[in-house]
């Protein structure tokens, strides 16, 4: 019931306002006002003539009139053919002599109202604004409102999509940063690899200074020299470090550069024969790996008589001078100490 009363009240107010407006519009104009309406209607006809002859730029010196001509020219698209004026109204200001004149314009497509704002200074009337307002039907207004709404909604929709895209890109920022960081580290890693290769080559070069190559039965043998000290005695040892097609046996080391000063241990003569005058002693502790000579065999200085195994290397013990082997005092597999008697010769 309350809603019904509210609706009836709104309808009553609207009817009353319409009645007041009709009464106001129906109020007769004075003779002076009719002359003014006729005068400004002629001004509207002049505006149409200027726009129709494309003489707008000739009035560019007066900004108000120039803008009014441009506005009327733009409205002619909706007005269609100009059919003349059809009266108008004058609205006076309450606190000054200024007034607004509205001239009705008839057109083939739409009617319009040319509104002119006039300011009176020192009894001289001057235009301050000239505008042309096309009158559209209710349906046309609703259509334009719908188009404007759709345009606004479309703009908002596009902006929201752009914002969503920007927000989604935030997830890729850490990946881009990590990729860039990895690219910055790559040159340093490459530089470190190059330095490591240089160091490795230098170490290999230093390591090969004491090496020499030798070919044996189609295989390339690396001979590397070592210097070892055993019980105060210094020995130069040459070792075969590797070979193509399999590991090579160790090479016989050179004779010791210094004879141990320590007195050698006396070893019991073996049953290989009577002891000779020249003793052949072990230069280092180890185990008898092989006996190269036999009793009564003639040997020359430097010939191997016994081969010892020490530190996984074969160390030959050689004849100190030319002569004949008088006795062999050890057997294969016997452990010996440095200075132990291995053999004698005459």
Coordinates of N, CA, C and O in Angstrom, one line a residue, residues 156-307:
X156 N 36.5 -0.3 -19.7 CA 36.8 -0.8 -18.4 C 37.3 -2.3 -18.5 O 38.3 -2.7 -17.9
X157 N 36.6 -3.0 -19.4 CA 37.0 -4.4 -19.6 C 38.4 -4.5 -20.1 O 39.2 -5.4 -19.7
X158 N 38.8 -3.7 -21.1 CA 40.1 -3.7 -21.7 C 41.1 -3.3 -20.6 O 42.2 -4.0 -20.5
X159 N 40.8 -2.3 -19.8 CA 41.8 -1.9 -18.8 C 42.0 -3.1 -17.8 O 43.1 -3.3 -17.3
X160 N 40.9 -3.8 -17.4 CA 41.0 -4.9 -16.5 C 41.9 -6.0 -17.1 O 42.7 -6.6 -16.4
X161 N 41.7 -6.3 -18.4 CA 42.5 -7.3 -19.0 C 44.0 -6.9 -19.0 O 44.9 -7.7 -18.7
X162 N 44.3 -5.6 -19.3 CA 45.7 -5.2 -19.3 C 46.2 -5.3 -17.9 O 47.4 -5.7 -17.7
X163 N 45.4 -5.0 -16.8 CA 45.9 -5.1 -15.5 C 46.2 -6.6 -15.1 O 47.2 -6.9 -14.5
X164 N 45.3 -7.5 -15.6 CA 45.5 -8.9 -15.3 C 46.8 -9.4 -16.0 O 47.5 -10.2 -15.4
X165 N 47.0 -9.0 -17.2 CA 48.2 -9.4 -17.9 C 49.5 -8.9 -17.2 O 50.4 -9.6 -17.0
X166 N 49.4 -7.6 -16.8 CA 50.6 -7.1 -16.0 C 50.8 -7.9 -14.8 O 52.0 -8.2 -14.4
X167 N 49.7 -8.2 -14.0 CA 49.9 -8.9 -12.8 C 50.5 -10.3 -13.1 O 51.3 -10.8 -12.3
X168 N 50.0 -11.0 -14.1 CA 50.5 -12.3 -14.5 C 51.9 -12.3 -14.8 O 52.6 -13.3 -14.6
X169 N 52.4 -11.2 -15.4 CA 53.8 -11.1 -15.7 C 54.7 -11.0 -14.5 O 55.9 -11.3 -14.6
X170 N 54.2 -10.7 -13.4 CA 55.0 -10.6 -12.2 C 55.6 -11.9 -11.8 O 56.7 -12.0 -11.2
X171 N 54.9 -13.0 -12.2 CA 55.5 -14.4 -11.9 C 56.7 -14.7 -12.7 O 57.5 -15.6 -12.3
X172 N 56.9 -14.0 -13.9 CA 58.0 -14.3 -14.7 C 59.2 -13.5 -14.3 O 60.3 -13.8 -14.8
X173 N 59.0 -12.5 -13.5 CA 60.2 -11.6 -13.2 C 61.3 -12.4 -12.5 O 62.5 -12.2 -12.8
X174 N 61.0 -13.2 -11.5 CA 62.1 -14.0 -10.8 C 62.8 -14.9 -11.8 O 64.0 -15.1 -11.7
X175 N 62.1 -15.5 -12.8 CA 62.7 -16.4 -13.8 C 63.6 -15.6 -14.6 O 64.8 -16.0 -14.9
X176 N 63.2 -14.4 -15.1 CA 64.1 -13.5 -15.9 C 65.3 -13.1 -15.1 O 66.4 -13.1 -15.7
X177 N 65.1 -12.8 -13.8 CA 66.2 -12.4 -13.0 C 67.2 -13.5 -12.8 O 68.4 -13.3 -12.9
X178 N 66.7 -14.7 -12.6 CA 67.6 -15.9 -12.4 C 68.3 -16.2 -13.7 O 69.5 -16.5 -13.7
X179 N 67.6 -16.1 -14.9 CA 68.3 -16.3 -16.1 C 69.4 -15.3 -16.4 O 70.5 -15.7 -16.8
X180 N 69.1 -14.1 -16.1 CA 70.1 -13.0 -16.3 C 71.3 -13.3 -15.4 O 72.5 -13.1 -15.8
X181 N 71.0 -13.7 -14.1 CA 72.1 -13.9 -13.2 C 73.0 -15.1 -13.7 O 74.2 -15.1 -13.5
X182 N 72.3 -16.1 -14.2 CA 73.0 -17.3 -14.7 C 73.9 -16.9 -15.9 O 75.0 -17.4 -16.0
X183 N 73.4 -16.0 -16.8 CA 74.2 -15.5 -17.9 C 75.4 -14.7 -17.5 O 76.4 -14.8 -18.1
X184 N 75.2 -14.0 -16.4 CA 76.3 -13.2 -15.8 C 77.4 -14.1 -15.2 O 78.6 -13.8 -15.3
X185 N 77.0 -15.2 -14.6 CA 77.9 -16.1 -14.0 C 78.6 -17.0 -15.0 O 79.7 -17.5 -14.8
X186 N 78.0 -17.2 -16.2 CA 78.6 -18.1 -17.2 C 80.0 -17.7 -17.6 O 80.9 -18.5 -17.7
X187 N 80.2 -16.4 -17.9 CA 81.6 -16.0 -18.3 C 82.6 -16.3 -17.2 O 83.7 -16.7 -17.5
X188 N 82.2 -16.1 -15.9 CA 83.1 -16.4 -14.8 C 83.5 -17.9 -14.8 O 84.6 -18.3 -14.6
X189 N 82.4 -18.7 -14.9 CA 82.7 -20.2 -14.9 C 83.6 -20.6 -16.1 O 84.5 -21.4 -15.9
X190 N 83.4 -20.0 -17.2 CA 84.2 -20.3 -18.4 C 85.6 -19.9 -18.1 O 86.6 -20.6 -18.5
X191 N 85.8 -18.7 -17.5 CA 87.1 -18.2 -17.2 C 87.8 -19.1 -16.2 O 89.0 -19.4 -16.3
X192 N 87.0 -19.6 -15.2 CA 87.6 -20.5 -14.2 C 88.0 -21.8 -14.9 O 89.1 -22.4 -14.6
X193 N 87.2 -22.3 -15.9 CA 87.6 -23.6 -16.6 C 88.9 -23.4 -17.4 O 89.7 -24.2 -17.4
X194 N 89.0 -22.2 -18.0 CA 90.2 -21.9 -18.8 C 91.4 -21.9 -17.9 O 92.5 -22.5 -18.2
X195 N 91.3 -21.2 -16.7 CA 92.4 -21.2 -15.7 C 92.8 -22.6 -15.3 O 93.9 -22.9 -15.2
X196 N 91.7 -23.4 -15.0 CA 92.0 -24.8 -14.5 C 92.8 -25.6 -15.6 O 93.7 -26.3 -15.3
X197 N 92.3 -25.4 -16.9 CA 93.0 -26.1 -17.9 C 94.5 -25.6 -18.1 O 95.4 -26.4 -18.3
X198 N 94.7 -24.3 -17.9 CA 96.1 -23.8 -18.0 C 96.9 -24.4 -16.8 O 98.1 -24.8 -17.1
X199 N 96.3 -24.4 -15.6 CA 97.1 -25.0 -14.5 C 97.4 -26.4 -14.7 O 98.5 -26.9 -14.4
X200 N 96.4 -27.1 -15.2 CA 96.6 -28.6 -15.5 C 97.7 -28.8 -16.5 O 98.5 -29.7 -16.4
X201 N 97.7 -28.0 -17.6 CA 98.7 -28.1 -18.6 C 100.1 -27.8 -18.0 O 101.1 -28.4 -18.3
X202 N 100.1 -26.7 -17.1 CA 101.4 -26.4 -16.5 C 101.9 -27.5 -15.6 O 103.1 -27.9 -15.6
X203 N 101.0 -28.1 -14.9 CA 101.4 -29.2 -14.0 C 101.8 -30.4 -14.8 O 102.8 -31.1 -14.5
X204 N 101.1 -30.7 -15.9 CA 101.5 -31.8 -16.8 C 102.9 -31.5 -17.4 O 103.7 -32.4 -17.5
X205 N 103.1 -30.2 -17.8 CA 104.4 -29.9 -18.4 C 105.5 -30.1 -17.4 O 106.6 -30.6 -17.7
X206 N 105.2 -29.6 -16.1 CA 106.3 -29.8 -15.1 C 106.5 -31.3 -14.8 O 107.6 -31.7 -14.5
X207 N 105.4 -32.0 -14.8 CA 105.5 -33.5 -14.5 C 106.2 -34.2 -15.6 O 106.9 -35.2 -15.4
X208 N 106.2 -33.7 -16.9 CA 106.8 -34.4 -18.0 C 108.3 -34.0 -18.2 O 109.0 -34.5 -19.1
X209 N 108.7 -33.0 -17.4 CA 110.1 -32.6 -17.5 C 111.1 -33.7 -17.2 O 112.1 -33.9 -17.8
X210 N 110.7 -34.6 -16.2 CA 111.5 -35.7 -15.8 C 111.2 -37.0 -16.6 O 111.6 -38.1 -16.2
X211 N 110.3 -36.9 -17.6 CA 109.9 -38.0 -18.4 C 110.5 -38.1 -19.8 O 110.9 -37.0 -20.3
X212 N 110.7 -39.3 -20.3 CA 111.1 -39.4 -21.7 C 110.3 -40.6 -22.3 O 109.9 -41.5 -21.5
X213 N 110.1 -40.6 -23.6 CA 109.3 -41.6 -24.2 C 110.3 -42.6 -24.9 O 111.3 -42.3 -25.4
X214 N 109.8 -43.9 -25.0 CA 110.5 -44.9 -25.6 C 109.5 -45.9 -26.2 O 108.5 -46.2 -25.6
X215 N 109.9 -46.4 -27.4 CA 109.0 -47.3 -28.1 C 109.5 -48.7 -27.9 O 110.7 -49.0 -28.1
X216 N 108.7 -49.6 -27.5 CA 109.1 -51.0 -27.3 C 108.0 -51.9 -27.9 O 106.9 -52.0 -27.4
X217 N 108.4 -52.7 -28.9 CA 107.5 -53.6 -29.6 C 106.2 -53.0 -30.0 O 105.1 -53.5 -29.8
X218 N 106.3 -51.8 -30.6 CA 105.1 -51.1 -31.1 C 104.3 -50.4 -30.1 O 103.3 -49.9 -30.4
X219 N 104.8 -50.4 -28.8 CA 104.1 -49.7 -27.7 C 104.9 -48.5 -27.3 O 106.1 -48.5 -27.2
X220 N 104.2 -47.4 -26.9 CA 104.8 -46.2 -26.5 C 104.9 -46.2 -25.0 O 104.0 -46.4 -24.2
X221 N 106.2 -46.2 -24.5 CA 106.5 -46.3 -23.1 C 106.9 -45.0 -22.5 O 107.7 -44.3 -23.1
X222 N 106.3 -44.6 -21.4 CA 106.7 -43.4 -20.7 C 107.7 -43.7 -19.6 O 107.4 -44.5 -18.7
X223 N 108.9 -43.2 -19.7 CA 110.0 -43.4 -18.8 C 110.1 -42.2 -17.9 O 110.4 -41.1 -18.4
X224 N 109.9 -42.4 -16.6 CA 109.9 -41.2 -15.7 C 111.0 -41.5 -14.6 O 111.1 -42.6 -14.1
X225 N 111.8 -40.4 -14.4 CA 112.9 -40.5 -13.4 C 112.5 -40.1 -12.0 O 111.8 -39.0 -11.9
X226 N 112.9 -40.8 -11.0 CA 112.6 -40.4 -9.6 C 114.0 -40.4 -8.9 O 114.9 -41.2 -9.2
X227 N 114.1 -39.7 -7.8 CA 115.2 -39.7 -7.0 C 114.7 -40.1 -5.6 O 113.8 -39.4 -5.0
X228 N 115.2 -41.2 -5.0 CA 114.8 -41.7 -3.7 C 116.0 -41.8 -2.8 O 117.1 -41.9 -3.2
X229 N 115.7 -41.6 -1.5 CA 116.7 -41.7 -0.5 C 116.4 -42.9 0.4 O 115.3 -42.9 1.0
X230 N 117.3 -43.8 0.6 CA 117.1 -45.0 1.5 C 118.2 -45.1 2.4 O 119.4 -45.2 2.0
X231 N 117.9 -45.0 3.7 CA 118.9 -45.0 4.8 C 120.1 -44.1 4.5 O 121.3 -44.5 4.6
X232 N 119.8 -42.9 4.1 CA 120.8 -41.9 3.8 C 121.5 -42.0 2.5 O 122.3 -41.2 2.1
X233 N 121.1 -43.1 1.7 CA 121.7 -43.2 0.3 C 120.7 -42.7 -0.7 O 119.5 -42.9 -0.6
X234 N 121.2 -42.0 -1.7 CA 120.3 -41.4 -2.7 C 120.4 -42.2 -4.0 O 121.6 -42.6 -4.4
X235 N 119.3 -42.6 -4.6 CA 119.2 -43.4 -5.8 C 118.4 -42.7 -6.9 O 117.4 -42.1 -6.6
X236 N 118.9 -42.8 -8.1 CA 118.2 -42.3 -9.3 C 117.5 -43.6 -9.9 O 118.1 -44.5 -10.3
X237 N 116.1 -43.5 -9.9 CA 115.3 -44.6 -10.4 C 114.5 -44.2 -11.6 O 113.9 -43.1 -11.6
X238 N 114.5 -45.0 -12.6 CA 113.7 -44.8 -13.9 C 112.6 -45.8 -13.9 O 112.8 -47.0 -13.8
X239 N 111.3 -45.3 -14.0 CA 110.1 -46.2 -13.9 C 109.3 -46.0 -15.2 O 109.2 -44.9 -15.7
X240 N 108.8 -47.1 -15.7 CA 107.9 -47.1 -16.9 C 106.5 -46.9 -16.3 O 106.0 -47.7 -15.6
X241 N 105.9 -45.7 -16.7 CA 104.6 -45.3 -16.0 C 103.4 -45.8 -16.8 O 102.3 -45.9 -16.3
X242 N 103.5 -46.1 -18.1 CA 102.4 -46.6 -18.8 C 102.7 -46.9 -20.2 O 103.8 -46.5 -20.8
X243 N 101.9 -47.7 -20.9 CA 102.1 -48.0 -22.3 C 100.8 -48.3 -23.0 O 99.9 -48.7 -22.4
X244 N 100.8 -48.0 -24.3 CA 99.6 -48.3 -25.1 C 99.4 -49.8 -25.2 O 100.4 -50.5 -25.6
X245 N 98.2 -50.3 -24.9 CA 98.0 -51.7 -25.1 C 98.2 -52.5 -23.8 O 98.1 -53.7 -23.7
X246 N 98.6 -51.8 -22.7 CA 98.7 -52.5 -21.4 C 99.8 -51.8 -20.6 O 100.6 -51.0 -21.1
X247 N 99.9 -52.2 -19.3 CA 100.8 -51.6 -18.4 C 102.2 -52.2 -18.7 O 102.4 -53.4 -18.9
X248 N 103.2 -51.3 -18.6 CA 104.6 -51.8 -18.9 C 105.3 -52.1 -17.6 O 105.0 -51.4 -16.6
X249 N 106.2 -53.0 -17.6 CA 106.9 -53.3 -16.3 C 107.9 -52.2 -16.0 O 108.3 -51.4 -16.9
X250 N 108.2 -52.1 -14.7 CA 109.1 -51.0 -14.3 C 110.4 -51.1 -14.9 O 111.0 -52.2 -15.0
X251 N 111.1 -50.0 -15.2 CA 112.4 -50.1 -15.8 C 113.4 -50.2 -14.7 O 113.2 -49.8 -13.5
X252 N 114.6 -50.7 -15.0 CA 115.6 -50.9 -14.0 C 116.2 -49.5 -13.6 O 116.5 -48.7 -14.5
X253 N 116.3 -49.2 -12.3 CA 116.8 -47.9 -11.9 C 118.3 -47.9 -12.1 O 119.0 -48.9 -12.2
X254 N 118.9 -46.7 -12.1 CA 120.3 -46.5 -12.3 C 121.0 -46.9 -11.0 O 120.4 -47.0 -9.9
X255 N 122.3 -47.0 -11.1 CA 123.1 -47.3 -9.9 C 123.0 -46.2 -8.8 O 122.8 -45.1 -9.2
X256 N 123.1 -46.5 -7.6 CA 123.0 -45.5 -6.5 C 124.1 -44.5 -6.7 O 125.2 -44.9 -7.1
X257 N 123.8 -43.3 -6.4 CA 124.8 -42.2 -6.5 C 125.7 -42.2 -5.3 O 126.8 -41.7 -5.4
X258 N 125.3 -42.8 -4.2 CA 126.2 -42.8 -3.0 C 126.0 -44.1 -2.3 O 124.9 -44.6 -2.2
X259 N 127.1 -44.7 -1.9 CA 127.1 -46.0 -1.2 C 126.8 -45.7 0.3 O 127.4 -44.8 0.8
X260 N 125.9 -46.4 0.9 CA 125.6 -46.1 2.3 C 126.8 -46.2 3.2 O 127.6 -47.1 3.0
X261 N 126.9 -45.3 4.1 CA 128.0 -45.3 5.0 C 127.9 -46.3 6.1 O 128.9 -46.7 6.7
X262 N 126.7 -46.7 6.3 CA 126.5 -47.7 7.4 C 127.2 -49.0 7.1 O 127.1 -49.4 5.9
X263 N 127.7 -49.6 8.1 CA 128.4 -50.9 7.8 C 127.3 -52.0 7.5 O 126.3 -52.1 8.2
X264 N 127.5 -52.7 6.5 CA 126.5 -53.7 6.1 C 126.5 -54.9 7.1 O 127.5 -55.2 7.7
X265 N 125.2 -55.5 7.1 CA 125.1 -56.7 8.0 C 125.8 -57.8 7.3 O 125.7 -58.0 6.1
X266 N 126.4 -58.6 8.1 CA 127.1 -59.8 7.6 C 126.0 -60.9 7.3 O 125.2 -61.1 8.2
X267 N 126.0 -61.5 6.2 CA 125.1 -62.5 5.9 C 125.8 -63.9 5.7 O 126.9 -63.9 5.3
X268 N 125.1 -64.9 6.1 CA 125.7 -66.2 6.1 C 125.9 -66.6 4.7 O 125.0 -66.4 3.8
X269 N 127.1 -67.1 4.3 CA 127.3 -67.5 2.9 C 126.3 -68.6 2.5 O 126.0 -69.5 3.3
X270 N 125.9 -68.5 1.3 CA 125.0 -69.5 0.8 C 125.8 -70.7 0.2 O 127.0 -70.6 0.1
X271 N 125.0 -71.7 -0.1 CA 125.7 -72.9 -0.6 C 126.0 -72.8 -2.1 O 126.2 -73.8 -2.7
X272 N 126.0 -71.5 -2.6 CA 126.2 -71.4 -4.0 C 127.6 -71.5 -4.4 O 128.0 -71.4 -5.6
X273 N 128.6 -71.5 -3.5 CA 130.0 -71.7 -3.8 C 130.8 -70.9 -2.8 O 130.3 -70.3 -1.8
X274 N 132.1 -71.0 -2.9 CA 133.0 -70.4 -1.9 C 133.0 -68.9 -2.1 O 132.8 -68.4 -3.2
X275 N 133.1 -68.2 -1.0 CA 133.0 -66.7 -1.1 C 134.2 -66.1 -1.8 O 135.3 -66.6 -1.7
X276 N 133.8 -65.0 -2.6 CA 134.9 -64.4 -3.3 C 135.4 -63.2 -2.6 O 134.9 -62.8 -1.5
X277 N 136.3 -62.5 -3.2 CA 136.9 -61.3 -2.5 C 136.1 -60.0 -2.7 O 136.2 -59.1 -1.9
X278 N 135.2 -60.0 -3.7 CA 134.4 -58.8 -3.9 C 132.9 -59.1 -3.5 O 132.4 -60.1 -3.9
X279 N 132.4 -58.3 -2.6 CA 131.1 -58.5 -2.1 C 130.1 -57.6 -2.9 O 130.3 -56.5 -3.2
X280 N 128.9 -58.2 -3.1 CA 127.8 -57.5 -3.7 C 126.7 -57.4 -2.7 O 126.1 -58.5 -2.2
X281 N 126.4 -56.2 -2.2 CA 125.4 -56.0 -1.1 C 124.2 -55.3 -1.5 O 124.2 -54.6 -2.6
X282 N 123.1 -55.4 -0.7 CA 121.8 -54.8 -1.0 C 121.9 -53.3 -0.7 O 122.4 -53.0 0.4
X283 N 121.5 -52.5 -1.6 CA 121.6 -51.0 -1.3 C 120.3 -50.5 -0.5 O 120.3 -49.4 0.0
X284 N 119.2 -51.4 -0.5 CA 118.0 -51.0 0.2 C 117.3 -52.2 0.7 O 117.6 -53.3 0.2
X285 N 116.5 -52.1 1.7 CA 115.7 -53.2 2.2 C 114.7 -53.6 1.2 O 114.1 -52.8 0.5
X286 N 114.4 -54.9 1.1 CA 113.4 -55.4 0.2 C 113.4 -56.9 0.2 O 113.6 -57.6 1.2
X287 N 113.0 -57.4 -1.0 CA 112.8 -58.9 -1.1 C 113.4 -59.3 -2.5 O 113.4 -58.6 -3.4
X288 N 114.1 -60.4 -2.5 CA 114.8 -60.9 -3.7 C 113.7 -61.3 -4.7 O 112.9 -62.2 -4.4
X289 N 113.7 -60.6 -5.8 CA 112.7 -60.8 -6.8 C 113.2 -61.8 -7.9 O 112.4 -62.6 -8.4
X290 N 114.5 -61.7 -8.2 CA 115.1 -62.6 -9.2 C 116.6 -62.6 -9.1 O 117.2 -61.6 -8.7
X291 N 117.2 -63.8 -9.4 CA 118.6 -64.0 -9.4 C 119.0 -64.0 -10.9 O 118.7 -65.0 -11.6
X292 N 119.8 -63.0 -11.4 CA 120.1 -62.9 -12.8 C 121.4 -63.7 -13.2 O 121.5 -64.1 -14.3
X293 N 122.3 -63.9 -12.2 CA 123.6 -64.6 -12.5 C 123.7 -65.9 -11.8 O 123.0 -66.1 -10.8
X294 N 124.6 -66.7 -12.2 CA 124.9 -68.0 -11.5 C 126.4 -68.1 -11.2 O 127.2 -67.3 -11.7
X295 N 126.7 -69.0 -10.2 CA 128.1 -69.2 -9.8 C 128.9 -69.6 -10.9 O 128.6 -70.5 -11.7
X296 N 130.1 -68.9 -11.1 CA 131.0 -69.2 -12.2 C 130.7 -68.4 -13.4 O 131.5 -68.5 -14.4
X297 N 129.7 -67.6 -13.4 CA 129.3 -66.8 -14.6 C 130.2 -65.6 -14.7 O 130.4 -64.9 -13.7
X298 N 130.7 -65.3 -15.8 CA 131.5 -64.1 -16.0 C 130.6 -62.9 -16.2 O 129.7 -63.0 -17.0
X299 N 130.8 -61.9 -15.5 CA 130.0 -60.7 -15.6 C 130.9 -59.5 -15.8 O 132.1 -59.5 -15.4
X300 N 130.3 -58.4 -16.4 CA 131.0 -57.2 -16.5 C 130.4 -56.1 -15.6 O 129.3 -56.3 -15.0
X301 N 131.1 -55.1 -15.4 CA 130.7 -54.0 -14.5 C 129.4 -53.5 -15.0 O 129.2 -53.1 -16.1
X302 N 128.4 -53.4 -14.0 CA 127.0 -52.9 -14.4 C 126.0 -53.9 -14.7 O 124.8 -53.6 -14.9
X303 N 126.5 -55.2 -14.9 CA 125.5 -56.3 -15.2 C 124.8 -56.6 -13.9 O 125.3 -56.6 -12.8
X304 N 123.4 -56.9 -14.1 CA 122.6 -57.2 -13.0 C 122.9 -58.6 -12.5 O 123.0 -59.6 -13.3
X305 N 123.1 -58.7 -11.2 CA 123.4 -60.0 -10.5 C 122.1 -60.5 -9.8 O 121.7 -61.6 -10.0
X306 N 121.6 -59.6 -9.0 CA 120.3 -59.9 -8.3 C 119.4 -58.7 -8.5 O 119.8 -57.6 -8.5
X307 N 118.1 -59.0 -8.5 CA 117.0 -58.0 -8.7 C 116.2 -58.0 -7.4 O 115.6 -59.1 -7.1

